[in-house]
mmCIF file of C-alpha atoms in Angstrom:
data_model
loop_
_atom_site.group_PDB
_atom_site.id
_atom_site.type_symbol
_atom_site.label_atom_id
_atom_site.label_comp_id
_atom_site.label_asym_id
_atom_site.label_seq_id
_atom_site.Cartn_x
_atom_site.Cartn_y
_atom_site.Cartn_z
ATOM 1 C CA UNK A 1 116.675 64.641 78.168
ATOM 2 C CA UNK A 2 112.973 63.234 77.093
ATOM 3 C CA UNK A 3 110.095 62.804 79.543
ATOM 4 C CA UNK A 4 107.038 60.820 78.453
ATOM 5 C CA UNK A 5 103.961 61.488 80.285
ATOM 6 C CA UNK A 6 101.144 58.976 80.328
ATOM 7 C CA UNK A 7 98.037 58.075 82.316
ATOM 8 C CA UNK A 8 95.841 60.651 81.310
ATOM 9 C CA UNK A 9 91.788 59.611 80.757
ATOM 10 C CA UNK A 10 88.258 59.939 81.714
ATOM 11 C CA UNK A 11 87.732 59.984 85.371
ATOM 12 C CA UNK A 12 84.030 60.452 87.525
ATOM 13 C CA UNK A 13 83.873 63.247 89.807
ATOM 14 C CA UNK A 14 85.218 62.145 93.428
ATOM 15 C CA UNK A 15 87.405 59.751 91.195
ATOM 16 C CA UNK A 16 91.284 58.894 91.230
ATOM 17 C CA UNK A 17 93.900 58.882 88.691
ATOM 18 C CA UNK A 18 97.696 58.320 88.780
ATOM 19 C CA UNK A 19 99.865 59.972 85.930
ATOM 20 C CA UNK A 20 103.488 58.844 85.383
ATOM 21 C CA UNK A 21 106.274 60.721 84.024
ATOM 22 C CA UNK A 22 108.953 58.703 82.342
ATOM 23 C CA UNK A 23 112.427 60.337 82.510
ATOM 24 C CA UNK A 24 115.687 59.430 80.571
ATOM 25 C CA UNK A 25 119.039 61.685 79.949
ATOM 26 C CA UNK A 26 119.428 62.614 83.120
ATOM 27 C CA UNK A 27 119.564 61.920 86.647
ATOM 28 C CA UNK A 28 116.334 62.868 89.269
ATOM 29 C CA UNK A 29 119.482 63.738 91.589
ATOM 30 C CA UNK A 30 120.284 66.418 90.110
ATOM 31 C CA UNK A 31 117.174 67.711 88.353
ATOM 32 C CA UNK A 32 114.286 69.749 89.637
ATOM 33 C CA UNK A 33 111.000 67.974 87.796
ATOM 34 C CA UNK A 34 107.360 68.662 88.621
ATOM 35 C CA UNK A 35 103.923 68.705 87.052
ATOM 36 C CA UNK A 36 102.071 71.123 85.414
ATOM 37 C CA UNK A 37 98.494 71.387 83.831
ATOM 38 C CA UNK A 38 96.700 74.142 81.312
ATOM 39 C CA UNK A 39 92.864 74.325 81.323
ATOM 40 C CA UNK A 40 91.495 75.066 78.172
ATOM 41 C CA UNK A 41 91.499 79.385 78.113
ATOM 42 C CA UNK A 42 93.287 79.295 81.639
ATOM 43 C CA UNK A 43 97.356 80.095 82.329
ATOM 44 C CA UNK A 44 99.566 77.324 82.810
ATOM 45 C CA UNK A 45 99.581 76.195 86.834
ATOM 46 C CA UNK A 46 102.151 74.649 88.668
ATOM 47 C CA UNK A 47 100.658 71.729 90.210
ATOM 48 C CA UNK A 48 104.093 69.699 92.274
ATOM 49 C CA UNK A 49 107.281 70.076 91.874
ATOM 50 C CA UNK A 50 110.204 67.752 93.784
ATOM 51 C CA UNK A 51 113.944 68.424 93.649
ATOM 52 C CA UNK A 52 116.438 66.693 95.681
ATOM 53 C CA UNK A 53 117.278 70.008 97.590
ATOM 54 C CA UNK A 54 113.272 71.415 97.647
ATOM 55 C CA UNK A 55 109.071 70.569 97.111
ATOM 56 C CA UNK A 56 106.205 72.581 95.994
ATOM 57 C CA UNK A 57 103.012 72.219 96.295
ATOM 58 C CA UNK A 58 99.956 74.515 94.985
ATOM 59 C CA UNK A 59 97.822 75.896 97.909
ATOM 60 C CA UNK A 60 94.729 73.797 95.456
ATOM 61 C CA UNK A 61 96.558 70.864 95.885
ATOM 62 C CA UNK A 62 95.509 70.215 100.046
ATOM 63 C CA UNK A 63 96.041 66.736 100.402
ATOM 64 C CA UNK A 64 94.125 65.446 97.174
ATOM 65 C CA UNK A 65 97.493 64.916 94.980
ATOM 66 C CA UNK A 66 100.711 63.616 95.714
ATOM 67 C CA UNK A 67 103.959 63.003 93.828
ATOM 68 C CA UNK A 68 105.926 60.028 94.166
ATOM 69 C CA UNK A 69 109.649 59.319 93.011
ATOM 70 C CA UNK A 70 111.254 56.406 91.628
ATOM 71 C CA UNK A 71 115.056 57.477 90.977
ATOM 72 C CA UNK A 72 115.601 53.532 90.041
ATOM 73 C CA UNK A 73 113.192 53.882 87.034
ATOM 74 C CA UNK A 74 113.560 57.441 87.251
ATOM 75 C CA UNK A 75 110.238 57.963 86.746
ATOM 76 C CA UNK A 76 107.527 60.846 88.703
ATOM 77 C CA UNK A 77 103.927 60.092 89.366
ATOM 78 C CA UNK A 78 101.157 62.096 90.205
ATOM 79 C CA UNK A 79 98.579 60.660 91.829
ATOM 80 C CA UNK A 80 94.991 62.138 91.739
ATOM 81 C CA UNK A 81 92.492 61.723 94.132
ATOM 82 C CA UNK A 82 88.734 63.300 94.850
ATOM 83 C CA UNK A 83 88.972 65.156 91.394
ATOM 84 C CA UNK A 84 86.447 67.700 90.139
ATOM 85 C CA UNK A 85 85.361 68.854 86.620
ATOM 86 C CA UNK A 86 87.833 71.742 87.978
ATOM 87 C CA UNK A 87 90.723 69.499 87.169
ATOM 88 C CA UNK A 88 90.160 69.102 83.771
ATOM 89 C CA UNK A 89 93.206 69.953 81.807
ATOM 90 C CA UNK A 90 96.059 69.109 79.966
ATOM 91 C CA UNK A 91 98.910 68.020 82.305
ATOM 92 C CA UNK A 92 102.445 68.154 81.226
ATOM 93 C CA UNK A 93 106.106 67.196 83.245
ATOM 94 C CA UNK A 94 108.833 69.035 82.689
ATOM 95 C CA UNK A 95 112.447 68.681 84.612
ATOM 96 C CA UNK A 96 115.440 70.774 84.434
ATOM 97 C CA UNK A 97 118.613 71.373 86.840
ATOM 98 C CA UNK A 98 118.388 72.716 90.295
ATOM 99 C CA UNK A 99 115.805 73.414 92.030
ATOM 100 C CA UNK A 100 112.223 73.924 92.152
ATOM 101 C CA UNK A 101 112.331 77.626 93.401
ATOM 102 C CA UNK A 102 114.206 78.291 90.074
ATOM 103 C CA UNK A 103 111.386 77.492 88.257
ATOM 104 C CA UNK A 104 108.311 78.989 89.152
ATOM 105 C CA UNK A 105 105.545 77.926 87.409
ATOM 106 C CA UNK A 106 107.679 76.113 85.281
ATOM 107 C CA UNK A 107 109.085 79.517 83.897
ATOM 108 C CA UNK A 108 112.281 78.831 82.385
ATOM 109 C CA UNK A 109 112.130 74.677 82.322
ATOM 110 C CA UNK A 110 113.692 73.605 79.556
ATOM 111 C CA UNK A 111 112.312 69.780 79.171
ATOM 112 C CA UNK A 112 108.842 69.384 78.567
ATOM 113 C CA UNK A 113 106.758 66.145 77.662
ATOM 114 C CA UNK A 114 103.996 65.635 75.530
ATOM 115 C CA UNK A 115 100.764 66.766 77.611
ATOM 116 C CA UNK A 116 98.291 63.855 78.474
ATOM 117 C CA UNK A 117 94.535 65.035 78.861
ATOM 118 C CA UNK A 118 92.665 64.772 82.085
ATOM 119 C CA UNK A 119 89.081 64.995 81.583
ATOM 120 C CA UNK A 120 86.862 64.771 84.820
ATOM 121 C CA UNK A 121 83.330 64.725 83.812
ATOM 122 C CA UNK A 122 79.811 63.049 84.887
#
């Protein structure tokens, strides 16, 4: 299992940005995979998380991100929009089996990509 995340940058405030999450080893079927992000000083958040069974979505999330599936290129995106200087952080994907209400807060995920930085700033 190896996830590759990518799309991280600058971005304005009120900007957009789409991260993708490239997934091989296993199938989105049967794996529970979300996103995740880490301010600098600040706990690990759960940000999405899809499973073919379940969804979660942070209460901060309200309508300004969104995931999006591709089980053909079994890939995950997470696409960003109206970000703040509140947003900045490293964001990660991770995946395992099951569900998403396994895995709360990613607690117990086993696959984790390399974090790509998110830096929303004037």
């Amino acid at each position: 299992v190896q996830l590759q995340a990518s799309g991280g940058g600058l971005v304005q405030p009120g900007g957009s940005l789409r991260l993708s999450c490239a997934a091989s080893g296993f199938s989105l079927d049967d794996y529970a995979i979300g996103w995740f992000r880490q301010a600098p000083g600040k706990e690990r958040e759960e940000i999405l998380c899809v499973s073919s069974s379940d969804l979660y979505a942070a209460d901060f999330v309200k309508d300004r991100f969104f995931i999006y599936t591709d089980n053909a290129k079994n890939s995950v995106d997470l696409q960003m929009h109206k970000l703040n200087v509140e947003d900045t952080a490293v964001y990660y994907c991770a995946t395992d089996r099951g569900k998403c209400r396994n895995y709360p807060e990613g607690s117990g995920m086993a696959y984790w990509g390399e974090g790509t930085l998110v830096t929303v700033s004037s």
